[in-house]
Structure formats: C-alpha cells, structure tokens
C-alpha cells in the first residue's frame, strides 16, 4: 500500500532524498533516490495497493556530461 509520495513529476531529486513510502505488514518502508535524478512519471497513487516488481516511478534519462 502506498502511504506517501514525497516527490512530484518533473522534480529534481538528490541522492538520499525520500521518493515514496510503502506500508507492508504494518511496517513503513521508505524508498530513497540512490543518486541525483529527475522524476519523469509517478505510476501510482497514495492508498493504492502495489505488487512485487511493479514500476512505481520512472526517471528522465540524463545526458552524459562531457569531461
């Protein structure tokens, strides 16, 4: 069950920032960004039940930076 969505589409997030909170078996599990990224699309809504391997959020592809 999605108990909280902490980001919005188009938002730039930093590594370590909360993205989404999932409640399973009475425990909250927070999903964090592992690197800086832009949220492209949120595929779920709060209070929605989700399944194993379901896509929750997609991210914009980032261009490789020139050295």
GROMACS .gro file of C-alpha atoms in nm:
model
   67
    1UNK     CA    1   0.000   0.000   0.000
    2UNK     CA    2   0.140   0.339  -0.098
    3UNK     CA    3   0.120   0.550   0.218
    4UNK     CA    4   0.306   0.857   0.089
    5UNK     CA    5   0.451   1.007  -0.227
    6UNK     CA    6   0.722   1.258  -0.143
    7UNK     CA    7   0.803   1.388  -0.492
    8UNK     CA    8   0.624   1.537  -0.794
    9UNK     CA    9   0.665   1.478  -1.166
   10UNK     CA   10   0.941   1.696  -1.310
   11UNK     CA   11   1.106   1.742  -0.971
   12UNK     CA   12   1.484   1.722  -0.942
   13UNK     CA   13   1.576   1.497  -0.650
   14UNK     CA   14   1.911   1.448  -0.480
   15UNK     CA   15   2.067   1.117  -0.385
   16UNK     CA   16   1.934   1.008  -0.045
   17UNK     CA   17   1.607   1.202  -0.079
   18UNK     CA   18   1.280   1.022   0.004
   19UNK     CA   19   1.075   0.926  -0.301
   20UNK     CA   20   0.789   0.709  -0.180
   21UNK     CA   21   0.668   0.532   0.135
   22UNK     CA   22   0.522   0.180   0.115
   23UNK     CA   23   0.336   0.014   0.401
   24UNK     CA   24   0.368  -0.365   0.417
   25UNK     CA   25   0.272  -0.587   0.712
   26UNK     CA   26   0.217  -0.282   0.937
   27UNK     CA   27   0.571  -0.150   0.867
   28UNK     CA   28   0.664   0.155   0.661
   29UNK     CA   29   0.939   0.112   0.404
   30UNK     CA   30   1.088   0.430   0.258
   31UNK     CA   31   1.231   0.424  -0.093
   32UNK     CA   32   1.519   0.671  -0.141
   33UNK     CA   33   1.691   0.801  -0.454
   34UNK     CA   34   2.038   0.648  -0.485
   35UNK     CA   35   2.167   0.938  -0.700
   36UNK     CA   36   2.060   1.278  -0.834
   37UNK     CA   37   1.780   1.236  -1.089
   38UNK     CA   38   1.466   1.396  -1.236
   39UNK     CA   39   1.126   1.233  -1.173
   40UNK     CA   40   0.962   1.170  -1.509
   41UNK     CA   41   0.632   1.000  -1.414
   42UNK     CA   42   0.470   0.874  -1.096
   43UNK     CA   43   0.291   0.550  -1.183
   44UNK     CA   44   0.097   0.502  -0.856
   45UNK     CA   45  -0.132   0.699  -0.626
   46UNK     CA   46  -0.149   0.724  -0.248
   47UNK     CA   47  -0.354   0.447  -0.085
   48UNK     CA   48  -0.306   0.226  -0.392
   49UNK     CA   49  -0.210  -0.139  -0.341
   50UNK     CA   50   0.100  -0.244  -0.532
   51UNK     CA   51   0.252  -0.573  -0.641
   52UNK     CA   52   0.604  -0.715  -0.638
   53UNK     CA   53   0.812  -0.577  -0.930
   54UNK     CA   54   0.553  -0.308  -1.012
   55UNK     CA   55   0.703   0.014  -1.151
   56UNK     CA   56   0.629   0.298  -0.908
   57UNK     CA   57   0.823   0.591  -1.054
   58UNK     CA   58   1.009   0.645  -1.381
   59UNK     CA   59   1.302   0.881  -1.420
   60UNK     CA   60   1.419   1.102  -1.705
   61UNK     CA   61   1.723   0.982  -1.893
   62UNK     CA   62   2.019   1.201  -1.817
   63UNK     CA   63   2.270   1.312  -2.074
   64UNK     CA   64   2.628   1.204  -2.017
   65UNK     CA   65   2.832   1.503  -1.905
   66UNK     CA   66   3.143   1.592  -2.105
   67UNK     CA   67   3.467   1.556  -1.914
   0.00000   0.00000   0.00000
